[in-house]
Amino acid sequence: MQRVDHRHDDYESLTAALRILCNPGDTSKRLAAAATLKSLLSRADRRELAQQSLPILLQNLEPLLAESAEQISRQMPPLLGVIGAAQRPELRGFGHWLIDAAQRMSGLADSIRQSAWRMLVLTLHECLSSLIRERSAECAAVVLPDLLGCLRWMLGSSSGPSVLAALLPLLTTIASQPELAPTLVPHFPELVDLLLGWALNATVKPGLAAEVNLTLSSLGGAWTAHPTLGLALVRHMLEDMEALPLAPEAPSPASMPAQVGPQLARFTSSIAAIVSGLGAHLYASAAEQPELTSRWMQCLASRLPVELAGARPLVSSASELIAAAESSVMIAAEALRGKLAPCHGAAARAVLAPLHLPNCRTAEILRALSLHEALLRLQGSSL
């Protein structure tokens, strides 16, 4: 290993710990070595050591992105994130390594590639979080545009949800920082297209789809820069939602509970996420808002009773549909307030739909009535 111009003891400690970590052996010793490196390189007075040692650190740590020992692989994003943050104010070298490493990992077997890409996404998030704590987030603004292009490529090339799950909190973090949020804007249409593809995919677990929608709703500044995109997506998804086939009138046998309205739930949840992202001003003031909102509420009001009637007893998919419909109506009401009044009848039928289920429990009745009361309050004197 090439000697760097720094205090001898620190460099010797770094190389010794790096040697132990990067060679297969006793897991406890490797974990201790990772902790030593992280502690050493996170110190403000050792930033020069981290900067001068960057090439040798990355060269030796990159193979660990494909590490099979889970205890070791979990240590890589925090350690690499510390190394990246220590490069401030100049992060381009570290950022370009992230991009190059992602491309080099693309030739690996699928499961290893997905794991390595996930670690790279987590590494970037760790790095940004550290910079934010140090009030140095602006240092990442120069390299983030290229990194976001790489992230978009990884997400589009992913066969499983692991990269997506790691990416969502990273996007929220970027959007929350005034210095970094503008870097999302050039990539936003393509990112939204990919995210909606995952949210509407029936094979994606409902919890992860909900996380996607939560992230979409948090990207307010990017939606503001692309208001026509949001409205066009709402219209497109409404058309798809209206074209969904109705549930069978006859309920499924008790031995085969009906999976009630999963696509309806996903479409209305994603529409609500976009409306929330656009915000009260942009959505409420749009010329096409009255038409879009009317179609949205009417679709929910007409389809919910039919879809829910197919469930005997109330199964999980029906509960998810009810929750999605309730959330959608209340998000619309929060955004529109009195402007929702022309659609109040349909909105009210949607939130009260559970009352028409057989054996509706007292808690469900009280919840529906409480939501209806909140709906009335939000519209105020407009009714």
mmCIF file of C-alpha atoms in Angstrom:
data_model
loop_
_atom_site.group_PDB
_atom_site.id
_atom_site.type_symbol
_atom_site.label_atom_id
_atom_site.label_comp_id
_atom_site.label_asym_id
_atom_site.label_seq_id
_atom_site.Cartn_x
_atom_site.Cartn_y
_atom_site.Cartn_z
ATOM 1 C CA MET A 1 0.000 0.000 0.000
ATOM 2 C CA GLN A 2 1.278 3.430 -0.940
ATOM 3 C CA ARG A 3 2.290 5.594 2.021
ATOM 4 C CA VAL A 4 0.431 8.881 2.440
ATOM 5 C CA ASP A 5 1.788 12.022 4.003
ATOM 6 C CA HIS A 6 0.064 11.913 7.381
ATOM 7 C CA ARG A 7 0.840 11.021 10.947
ATOM 8 C CA HIS A 8 2.472 7.629 11.039
ATOM 9 C CA ASP A 9 0.343 6.133 13.812
ATOM 10 C CA ASP A 10 -2.965 7.066 12.174
ATOM 11 C CA TYR A 11 -1.938 5.677 8.822
ATOM 12 C CA GLU A 12 -0.664 2.476 10.375
ATOM 13 C CA SER A 13 -3.953 2.088 12.271
ATOM 14 C CA LEU A 14 -5.903 2.661 9.055
ATOM 15 C CA THR A 15 -3.946 0.150 6.970
ATOM 16 C CA ALA A 16 -3.982 -2.470 9.728
ATOM 17 C CA ALA A 17 -7.761 -2.190 10.179
ATOM 18 C CA LEU A 18 -8.311 -2.177 6.414
ATOM 19 C CA ARG A 19 -6.230 -5.338 6.050
ATOM 20 C CA ILE A 20 -8.244 -7.187 8.705
ATOM 21 C CA LEU A 21 -11.606 -6.029 7.359
ATOM 22 C CA CYS A 22 -10.905 -6.924 3.742
ATOM 23 C CA ASN A 23 -9.552 -10.429 4.352
ATOM 24 C CA PRO A 24 -11.840 -13.346 5.196
ATOM 25 C CA GLY A 25 -11.402 -14.438 8.759
ATOM 26 C CA ASP A 26 -12.819 -14.008 12.225
ATOM 27 C CA THR A 27 -16.056 -12.028 11.877
ATOM 28 C CA SER A 28 -15.707 -10.351 15.262
ATOM 29 C CA LYS A 29 -12.243 -9.078 14.334
ATOM 30 C CA ARG A 30 -13.515 -7.809 10.994
ATOM 31 C CA LEU A 31 -16.396 -5.996 12.698
ATOM 32 C CA ALA A 32 -13.977 -4.427 15.164
ATOM 33 C CA ALA A 33 -11.785 -3.306 12.253
ATOM 34 C CA ALA A 34 -14.783 -1.681 10.532
ATOM 35 C CA ALA A 35 -15.622 0.154 13.769
ATOM 36 C CA THR A 36 -12.012 1.330 14.073
ATOM 37 C CA LEU A 37 -11.995 2.699 10.544
ATOM 38 C CA LYS A 38 -15.322 4.464 10.993
ATOM 39 C CA SER A 39 -14.238 6.024 14.277
ATOM 40 C CA LEU A 40 -10.908 7.164 12.869
ATOM 41 C CA LEU A 41 -12.225 8.588 9.600
ATOM 42 C CA SER A 42 -15.245 10.353 11.110
ATOM 43 C CA ARG A 43 -13.063 12.615 13.267
ATOM 44 C CA ALA A 44 -12.919 16.186 12.034
ATOM 45 C CA ASP A 45 -9.178 16.367 12.747
ATOM 46 C CA ARG A 46 -8.584 13.295 10.556
ATOM 47 C CA ARG A 47 -10.323 14.564 7.442
ATOM 48 C CA GLU A 48 -7.003 15.047 5.659
ATOM 49 C CA LEU A 49 -6.180 11.387 6.290
ATOM 50 C CA ALA A 50 -9.532 10.333 4.797
ATOM 51 C CA GLN A 51 -8.985 12.537 1.753
ATOM 52 C CA GLN A 52 -5.425 11.412 1.088
ATOM 53 C CA SER A 53 -6.361 7.757 1.636
ATOM 54 C CA LEU A 54 -9.464 7.848 -0.578
ATOM 55 C CA PRO A 55 -8.079 5.836 -3.532
ATOM 56 C CA ILE A 56 -6.684 3.047 -1.370
ATOM 57 C CA LEU A 57 -9.819 2.935 0.797
ATOM 58 C CA LEU A 58 -12.190 2.635 -2.155
ATOM 59 C CA GLN A 59 -9.987 0.149 -4.004
ATOM 60 C CA ASN A 60 -9.961 -2.178 -1.003
ATOM 61 C CA LEU A 61 -13.553 -1.685 0.155
ATOM 62 C CA GLU A 62 -15.314 -1.987 -3.218
ATOM 63 C CA PRO A 63 -15.086 -5.819 -3.295
ATOM 64 C CA LEU A 64 -16.959 -5.864 0.016
ATOM 65 C CA LEU A 65 -20.043 -4.587 -1.818
ATOM 66 C CA ALA A 66 -20.405 -8.229 -2.873
ATOM 67 C CA GLU A 67 -19.657 -9.522 0.639
ATOM 68 C CA SER A 68 -21.666 -12.623 1.510
ATOM 69 C CA ALA A 69 -21.396 -12.232 5.295
ATOM 70 C CA GLU A 70 -24.417 -10.127 6.251
ATOM 71 C CA GLN A 71 -22.823 -8.784 9.445
ATOM 72 C CA ILE A 72 -19.968 -7.352 7.408
ATOM 73 C CA SER A 73 -22.079 -6.060 4.514
ATOM 74 C CA ARG A 74 -24.258 -4.104 6.963
ATOM 75 C CA GLN A 75 -21.178 -2.138 8.028
ATOM 76 C CA MET A 76 -20.299 -0.986 4.515
ATOM 77 C CA PRO A 77 -22.837 1.848 3.949
ATOM 78 C CA PRO A 78 -22.093 3.602 7.290
ATOM 79 C CA LEU A 79 -18.340 3.245 6.762
ATOM 80 C CA LEU A 80 -18.366 4.329 3.121
ATOM 81 C CA GLY A 81 -20.763 7.158 3.972
ATOM 82 C CA VAL A 82 -18.295 8.495 6.553
ATOM 83 C CA ILE A 83 -15.493 8.283 3.991
ATOM 84 C CA GLY A 84 -17.604 10.179 1.448
ATOM 85 C CA ALA A 85 -18.607 12.931 3.879
ATOM 86 C CA ALA A 86 -14.985 13.384 4.931
ATOM 87 C CA GLN A 87 -14.139 14.461 1.360
ATOM 88 C CA ARG A 88 -16.012 17.747 1.754
ATOM 89 C CA PRO A 89 -15.941 20.269 0.254
ATOM 90 C CA GLU A 90 -14.960 18.307 -2.887
ATOM 91 C CA LEU A 91 -17.163 15.226 -3.339
ATOM 92 C CA ARG A 92 -16.794 14.664 -7.058
ATOM 93 C CA GLY A 93 -14.174 11.947 -6.691
ATOM 94 C CA PHE A 94 -16.329 9.972 -4.271
ATOM 95 C CA GLY A 95 -19.465 10.563 -6.332
ATOM 96 C CA HIS A 96 -17.822 9.347 -9.526
ATOM 97 C CA TRP A 97 -16.619 6.237 -7.683
ATOM 98 C CA LEU A 98 -20.241 5.485 -6.681
ATOM 99 C CA ILE A 99 -21.293 5.733 -10.327
ATOM 100 C CA ASP A 100 -18.366 3.665 -11.612
ATOM 101 C CA ALA A 101 -18.872 1.018 -8.922
ATOM 102 C CA ALA A 102 -22.553 0.703 -9.845
ATOM 103 C CA GLN A 103 -21.590 0.120 -13.469
ATOM 104 C CA ARG A 104 -18.923 -2.405 -12.536
ATOM 105 C CA MET A 105 -21.439 -4.308 -10.385
ATOM 106 C CA SER A 106 -23.920 -4.539 -13.267
ATOM 107 C CA GLY A 107 -22.174 -7.627 -14.621
ATOM 108 C CA LEU A 108 -22.605 -9.654 -11.430
ATOM 109 C CA ALA A 109 -25.255 -12.289 -10.782
ATOM 110 C CA ASP A 110 -28.656 -10.721 -10.190
ATOM 111 C CA SER A 111 -28.927 -11.272 -6.443
ATOM 112 C CA ILE A 112 -25.372 -10.011 -5.829
ATOM 113 C CA ARG A 113 -25.911 -7.028 -8.131
ATOM 114 C CA GLN A 114 -29.129 -6.034 -6.365
ATOM 115 C CA SER A 115 -27.436 -6.268 -2.976
ATOM 116 C CA ALA A 116 -24.432 -4.229 -4.127
ATOM 117 C CA TRP A 117 -26.603 -1.540 -5.706
ATOM 118 C CA ARG A 118 -28.688 -1.349 -2.543
ATOM 119 C CA MET A 119 -25.498 -0.779 -0.518
ATOM 120 C CA LEU A 120 -24.413 1.999 -2.877
ATOM 121 C CA VAL A 121 -27.774 3.750 -2.459
ATOM 122 C CA LEU A 122 -27.546 3.384 1.319
ATOM 123 C CA THR A 123 -23.962 4.693 1.181
ATOM 124 C CA LEU A 124 -25.056 7.859 -0.597
ATOM 125 C CA HIS A 125 -27.829 8.378 1.955
ATOM 126 C CA GLU A 126 -25.370 7.917 4.840
ATOM 127 C CA CYS A 127 -23.009 10.415 3.211
ATOM 128 C CA LEU A 128 -25.736 13.032 2.687
ATOM 129 C CA SER A 129 -27.096 12.548 6.210
ATOM 130 C CA SER A 130 -23.628 13.161 7.622
ATOM 131 C CA LEU A 131 -23.180 16.279 5.492
ATOM 132 C CA ILE A 132 -26.578 17.576 6.623
ATOM 133 C CA ARG A 133 -25.640 17.073 10.284
ATOM 134 C CA GLU A 134 -22.446 19.026 9.613
ATOM 135 C CA ARG A 135 -24.433 21.758 7.804
ATOM 136 C CA SER A 136 -22.469 21.064 4.626
ATOM 137 C CA ALA A 137 -25.209 19.634 2.380
ATOM 138 C CA GLU A 138 -24.396 22.119 -0.376
ATOM 139 C CA CYS A 139 -21.145 20.235 -1.036
ATOM 140 C CA ALA A 140 -23.152 17.422 -2.642
ATOM 141 C CA ALA A 141 -25.085 19.661 -5.034
ATOM 142 C CA VAL A 142 -22.366 19.532 -7.710
ATOM 143 C CA VAL A 143 -22.262 15.736 -7.965
ATOM 144 C CA LEU A 144 -25.916 14.880 -7.266
ATOM 145 C CA PRO A 145 -27.194 15.444 -10.835
ATOM 146 C CA ASP A 146 -24.904 12.702 -12.160
ATOM 147 C CA LEU A 147 -25.660 10.467 -9.175
ATOM 148 C CA LEU A 148 -29.410 10.841 -9.683
ATOM 149 C CA GLY A 149 -28.986 9.766 -13.277
ATOM 150 C CA CYS A 150 -27.180 6.667 -12.032
ATOM 151 C CA LEU A 151 -29.867 6.005 -9.412
ATOM 152 C CA ARG A 152 -32.544 6.260 -12.091
ATOM 153 C CA TRP A 153 -30.643 3.737 -14.210
ATOM 154 C CA MET A 154 -30.255 1.327 -11.282
ATOM 155 C CA LEU A 155 -33.950 1.564 -10.398
ATOM 156 C CA GLY A 156 -34.985 0.969 -14.001
ATOM 157 C CA SER A 157 -32.646 -2.021 -14.240
ATOM 158 C CA SER A 158 -33.684 -3.615 -10.951
ATOM 159 C CA SER A 159 -35.537 -6.908 -10.935
ATOM 160 C CA GLY A 160 -36.542 -6.731 -7.269
ATOM 161 C CA PRO A 161 -37.620 -4.117 -4.729
ATOM 162 C CA SER A 162 -34.412 -3.866 -2.658
ATOM 163 C CA VAL A 163 -32.982 -0.861 -4.551
ATOM 164 C CA LEU A 164 -36.384 0.848 -4.491
ATOM 165 C CA ALA A 165 -36.749 0.399 -0.722
ATOM 166 C CA ALA A 166 -33.320 1.984 -0.164
ATOM 167 C CA LEU A 167 -33.945 4.803 -2.658
ATOM 168 C CA LEU A 168 -37.220 6.128 -1.214
ATOM 169 C CA PRO A 169 -35.827 7.661 2.012
ATOM 170 C CA LEU A 170 -32.870 9.037 0.038
ATOM 171 C CA LEU A 171 -35.214 10.912 -2.322
ATOM 172 C CA THR A 172 -37.153 12.297 0.641
ATOM 173 C CA THR A 173 -33.920 13.500 2.237
ATOM 174 C CA ILE A 174 -32.786 15.217 -0.968
ATOM 175 C CA ALA A 175 -36.181 16.886 -1.406
ATOM 176 C CA SER A 176 -36.111 18.168 2.187
ATOM 177 C CA GLN A 177 -32.895 20.157 1.699
ATOM 178 C CA PRO A 178 -33.208 23.526 -0.077
ATOM 179 C CA GLU A 179 -29.630 23.224 -1.367
ATOM 180 C CA LEU A 180 -30.225 19.778 -2.873
ATOM 181 C CA ALA A 181 -33.895 19.700 -3.917
ATOM 182 C CA PRO A 182 -33.310 21.493 -7.275
ATOM 183 C CA THR A 183 -31.099 18.588 -8.412
ATOM 184 C CA LEU A 184 -34.214 16.375 -8.570
ATOM 185 C CA VAL A 185 -35.991 18.541 -11.130
ATOM 186 C CA PRO A 186 -34.228 17.406 -14.369
ATOM 187 C CA HIS A 187 -34.713 13.728 -13.482
ATOM 188 C CA PHE A 188 -38.174 14.072 -12.013
ATOM 189 C CA PRO A 189 -40.445 12.908 -14.877
ATOM 190 C CA GLU A 190 -38.442 9.718 -15.397
ATOM 191 C CA LEU A 191 -38.168 9.040 -11.657
ATOM 192 C CA VAL A 192 -41.916 9.521 -11.176
ATOM 193 C CA ASP A 193 -42.645 7.169 -14.058
ATOM 194 C CA LEU A 194 -40.472 4.480 -12.467
ATOM 195 C CA LEU A 195 -41.886 5.026 -8.977
ATOM 196 C CA LEU A 196 -45.487 4.847 -10.169
ATOM 197 C CA GLY A 197 -44.667 1.667 -12.045
ATOM 198 C CA TRP A 198 -43.645 0.069 -8.759
ATOM 199 C CA ALA A 199 -46.563 1.544 -6.786
ATOM 200 C CA LEU A 200 -49.132 0.189 -9.259
ATOM 201 C CA ASN A 201 -47.453 -3.209 -9.663
ATOM 202 C CA ALA A 202 -49.739 -5.804 -8.080
ATOM 203 C CA THR A 203 -46.745 -7.966 -7.116
ATOM 204 C CA VAL A 204 -45.269 -5.223 -4.912
ATOM 205 C CA LYS A 205 -46.301 -5.553 -1.278
ATOM 206 C CA PRO A 206 -48.903 -2.979 -0.157
ATOM 207 C CA GLY A 207 -46.571 -1.612 2.505
ATOM 208 C CA LEU A 208 -43.844 -0.813 -0.020
ATOM 209 C CA ALA A 209 -46.394 0.657 -2.454
ATOM 210 C CA ALA A 210 -47.572 2.918 0.381
ATOM 211 C CA GLU A 211 -43.947 3.988 0.974
ATOM 212 C CA VAL A 212 -43.625 4.887 -2.715
ATOM 213 C CA ASN A 213 -46.752 7.043 -2.523
ATOM 214 C CA LEU A 214 -45.551 8.693 0.675
ATOM 215 C CA THR A 215 -42.304 9.580 -1.086
ATOM 216 C CA LEU A 216 -44.151 10.938 -4.129
ATOM 217 C CA SER A 217 -46.234 13.175 -1.868
ATOM 218 C CA SER A 218 -43.065 14.528 -0.196
ATOM 219 C CA LEU A 219 -41.481 15.804 -3.424
ATOM 220 C CA GLY A 220 -43.401 19.089 -3.412
ATOM 221 C CA GLY A 221 -40.720 21.304 -4.924
ATOM 222 C CA ALA A 222 -40.221 18.985 -7.892
ATOM 223 C CA TRP A 223 -43.992 18.785 -8.482
ATOM 224 C CA THR A 224 -44.104 22.593 -8.438
ATOM 225 C CA ALA A 225 -41.532 22.607 -11.234
ATOM 226 C CA HIS A 226 -43.629 20.103 -13.235
ATOM 227 C CA PRO A 227 -47.299 20.999 -12.531
ATOM 228 C CA THR A 228 -48.582 19.816 -15.910
ATOM 229 C CA LEU A 229 -46.901 16.450 -15.368
ATOM 230 C CA GLY A 230 -48.835 15.887 -12.152
ATOM 231 C CA LEU A 231 -52.188 16.797 -13.678
ATOM 232 C CA ALA A 232 -51.529 14.659 -16.752
ATOM 233 C CA LEU A 233 -50.685 11.688 -14.552
ATOM 234 C CA VAL A 234 -53.860 12.155 -12.498
ATOM 235 C CA ARG A 235 -55.923 12.182 -15.700
ATOM 236 C CA HIS A 236 -54.163 9.106 -17.088
ATOM 237 C CA MET A 237 -54.605 7.117 -13.873
ATOM 238 C CA LEU A 238 -58.259 8.146 -13.617
ATOM 239 C CA GLU A 239 -58.837 6.766 -17.092
ATOM 240 C CA ASP A 240 -57.200 3.500 -16.073
ATOM 241 C CA MET A 241 -59.155 3.391 -12.819
ATOM 242 C CA GLU A 242 -62.473 3.982 -14.586
ATOM 243 C CA ALA A 243 -61.637 1.200 -17.044
ATOM 244 C CA LEU A 244 -61.083 -1.404 -14.323
ATOM 245 C CA PRO A 245 -63.572 -4.286 -14.519
ATOM 246 C CA LEU A 246 -66.150 -4.407 -11.745
ATOM 247 C CA ALA A 247 -65.895 -7.093 -9.105
ATOM 248 C CA PRO A 248 -68.168 -10.127 -9.602
ATOM 249 C CA GLU A 249 -71.606 -9.560 -8.133
ATOM 250 C CA ALA A 250 -71.632 -12.980 -6.446
ATOM 251 C CA PRO A 251 -69.252 -13.196 -3.486
ATOM 252 C CA SER A 252 -66.481 -15.761 -3.529
ATOM 253 C CA PRO A 253 -66.942 -18.912 -1.480
ATOM 254 C CA ALA A 254 -65.905 -18.608 2.146
ATOM 255 C CA SER A 255 -62.989 -20.923 1.474
ATOM 256 C CA MET A 256 -61.663 -18.517 -1.177
ATOM 257 C CA PRO A 257 -61.935 -14.921 0.147
ATOM 258 C CA ALA A 258 -62.187 -12.350 -2.603
ATOM 259 C CA GLN A 259 -59.204 -10.087 -3.124
ATOM 260 C CA VAL A 260 -61.285 -6.939 -3.212
ATOM 261 C CA GLY A 261 -60.300 -3.980 -5.370
ATOM 262 C CA PRO A 262 -56.493 -4.117 -5.038
ATOM 263 C CA GLN A 263 -55.991 -2.208 -8.285
ATOM 264 C CA LEU A 264 -58.622 0.365 -7.350
ATOM 265 C CA ALA A 265 -56.845 0.915 -4.028
ATOM 266 C CA ARG A 266 -53.493 1.361 -5.727
ATOM 267 C CA PHE A 267 -54.748 3.793 -8.348
ATOM 268 C CA THR A 268 -56.600 6.026 -5.900
ATOM 269 C CA SER A 269 -53.654 6.013 -3.462
ATOM 270 C CA SER A 270 -51.234 7.103 -6.188
ATOM 271 C CA ILE A 271 -53.622 9.799 -7.409
ATOM 272 C CA ALA A 272 -53.897 11.066 -3.824
ATOM 273 C CA ALA A 273 -50.087 11.102 -3.517
ATOM 274 C CA ILE A 274 -49.774 13.296 -6.615
ATOM 275 C CA VAL A 275 -52.534 15.641 -5.420
ATOM 276 C CA SER A 276 -50.753 15.916 -2.081
ATOM 277 C CA GLY A 277 -47.436 16.545 -3.840
ATOM 278 C CA LEU A 278 -48.940 19.265 -6.036
ATOM 279 C CA GLY A 279 -50.322 20.910 -2.906
ATOM 280 C CA ALA A 280 -53.455 22.880 -2.257
ATOM 281 C CA HIS A 281 -52.554 25.842 -4.444
ATOM 282 C CA LEU A 282 -51.448 24.045 -7.608
ATOM 283 C CA TYR A 283 -54.165 21.406 -7.648
ATOM 284 C CA ALA A 284 -57.037 23.561 -6.402
ATOM 285 C CA SER A 285 -56.290 26.361 -8.881
ATOM 286 C CA ALA A 286 -55.861 24.125 -11.949
ATOM 287 C CA ALA A 287 -58.485 24.637 -14.639
ATOM 288 C CA GLU A 288 -59.079 20.900 -14.966
ATOM 289 C CA GLN A 289 -59.379 20.319 -11.214
ATOM 290 C CA PRO A 290 -63.216 20.323 -11.027
ATOM 291 C CA GLU A 291 -63.485 17.696 -13.770
ATOM 292 C CA LEU A 292 -60.701 15.507 -12.377
ATOM 293 C CA THR A 293 -61.984 15.663 -8.817
ATOM 294 C CA SER A 294 -65.552 14.900 -9.882
ATOM 295 C CA ARG A 295 -64.473 11.823 -11.835
ATOM 296 C CA TRP A 296 -62.254 10.682 -8.967
ATOM 297 C CA MET A 297 -64.936 10.968 -6.291
ATOM 298 C CA GLN A 298 -67.657 9.503 -8.532
ATOM 299 C CA CYS A 299 -65.474 6.519 -9.374
ATOM 300 C CA LEU A 300 -64.844 5.805 -5.690
ATOM 301 C CA ALA A 301 -68.491 6.325 -4.724
ATOM 302 C CA SER A 302 -69.845 4.040 -7.441
ATOM 303 C CA ARG A 303 -67.263 1.284 -7.175
ATOM 304 C CA LEU A 304 -66.690 0.944 -3.447
ATOM 305 C CA PRO A 305 -70.085 -0.596 -2.576
ATOM 306 C CA VAL A 306 -69.790 -3.103 -5.428
ATOM 307 C CA GLU A 307 -66.211 -4.046 -4.595
ATOM 308 C CA LEU A 308 -66.836 -4.319 -0.863
ATOM 309 C CA ALA A 309 -69.992 -6.374 -1.329
ATOM 310 C CA GLY A 310 -67.829 -9.182 -2.671
ATOM 311 C CA ALA A 311 -66.113 -9.733 0.673
ATOM 312 C CA ARG A 312 -67.704 -12.124 3.155
ATOM 313 C CA PRO A 313 -66.287 -11.640 5.752
ATOM 314 C CA LEU A 314 -64.289 -8.419 5.443
ATOM 315 C CA VAL A 315 -60.796 -9.528 4.370
ATOM 316 C CA SER A 316 -57.483 -7.709 4.340
ATOM 317 C CA SER A 317 -57.779 -6.482 0.750
ATOM 318 C CA ALA A 318 -61.135 -4.904 1.562
ATOM 319 C CA SER A 319 -59.623 -3.200 4.596
ATOM 320 C CA GLU A 320 -56.836 -1.839 2.382
ATOM 321 C CA LEU A 321 -59.393 -0.569 -0.129
ATOM 322 C CA ILE A 322 -61.405 1.179 2.579
ATOM 323 C CA ALA A 323 -58.248 2.782 4.004
ATOM 324 C CA ALA A 324 -57.123 3.912 0.533
ATOM 325 C CA ALA A 325 -60.544 5.416 -0.259
ATOM 326 C CA GLU A 326 -60.772 7.199 3.100
ATOM 327 C CA SER A 327 -57.276 8.625 2.744
ATOM 328 C CA SER A 328 -57.947 9.732 -0.841
ATOM 329 C CA VAL A 329 -61.141 11.580 0.054
ATOM 330 C CA MET A 330 -59.536 13.336 3.016
ATOM 331 C CA ILE A 331 -56.450 14.350 0.995
ATOM 332 C CA ALA A 332 -58.765 15.832 -1.650
ATOM 333 C CA ALA A 333 -60.735 17.624 1.061
ATOM 334 C CA GLU A 334 -57.573 19.044 2.644
ATOM 335 C CA ALA A 335 -56.370 20.325 -0.723
ATOM 336 C CA LEU A 336 -59.683 21.724 -1.941
ATOM 337 C CA ARG A 337 -61.642 22.695 1.195
ATOM 338 C CA GLY A 338 -64.759 24.479 -0.040
ATOM 339 C CA LYS A 339 -63.985 23.672 -3.670
ATOM 340 C CA LEU A 340 -64.854 20.029 -2.938
ATOM 341 C CA ALA A 341 -68.495 21.009 -2.272
ATOM 342 C CA PRO A 342 -69.768 20.131 -5.791
ATOM 343 C CA CYS A 343 -68.454 16.591 -5.206
ATOM 344 C CA HIS A 344 -69.553 16.304 -1.592
ATOM 345 C CA GLY A 345 -72.269 13.723 -2.260
ATOM 346 C CA ALA A 346 -69.846 11.325 -3.948
ATOM 347 C CA ALA A 347 -67.112 11.975 -1.372
ATOM 348 C CA ALA A 348 -69.548 11.301 1.466
ATOM 349 C CA ARG A 349 -70.735 8.058 -0.121
ATOM 350 C CA ALA A 350 -67.119 6.920 -0.370
ATOM 351 C CA VAL A 351 -66.266 7.498 3.297
ATOM 352 C CA LEU A 352 -69.607 6.026 4.443
ATOM 353 C CA ALA A 353 -69.390 2.946 2.196
ATOM 354 C CA PRO A 354 -68.259 0.632 5.044
ATOM 355 C CA LEU A 355 -71.598 1.228 6.808
ATOM 356 C CA HIS A 356 -73.341 -0.878 4.163
ATOM 357 C CA LEU A 357 -71.263 -3.963 4.899
ATOM 358 C CA PRO A 358 -73.005 -6.775 6.768
ATOM 359 C CA ASN A 359 -71.907 -7.159 10.372
ATOM 360 C CA CYS A 360 -70.175 -3.785 10.326
ATOM 361 C CA ARG A 361 -68.514 -3.370 13.708
ATOM 362 C CA THR A 362 -69.170 -0.454 16.038
ATOM 363 C CA ALA A 363 -65.590 0.817 15.691
ATOM 364 C CA GLU A 364 -65.962 0.913 11.902
ATOM 365 C CA ILE A 365 -69.273 2.752 12.140
ATOM 366 C CA LEU A 366 -67.792 5.358 14.483
ATOM 367 C CA ARG A 367 -64.751 5.824 12.237
ATOM 368 C CA ALA A 368 -66.874 6.352 9.126
ATOM 369 C CA LEU A 369 -69.080 8.885 10.926
ATOM 370 C CA SER A 370 -66.027 10.686 12.322
ATOM 371 C CA LEU A 371 -64.513 10.972 8.845
ATOM 372 C CA HIS A 372 -67.775 12.271 7.466
ATOM 373 C CA GLU A 373 -67.858 14.932 10.180
ATOM 374 C CA ALA A 374 -64.273 15.936 9.329
ATOM 375 C CA LEU A 375 -65.265 16.111 5.663
ATOM 376 C CA LEU A 376 -68.063 18.518 6.514
ATOM 377 C CA ARG A 377 -65.788 20.690 8.655
ATOM 378 C CA LEU A 378 -63.174 21.012 5.922
ATOM 379 C CA GLN A 379 -65.749 22.296 3.445
ATOM 380 C CA GLY A 380 -67.139 24.797 5.942
ATOM 381 C CA SER A 381 -69.874 27.075 4.736
ATOM 382 C CA SER A 382 -69.483 26.054 1.091
ATOM 383 C CA LEU A 383 -72.100 23.323 1.408
#
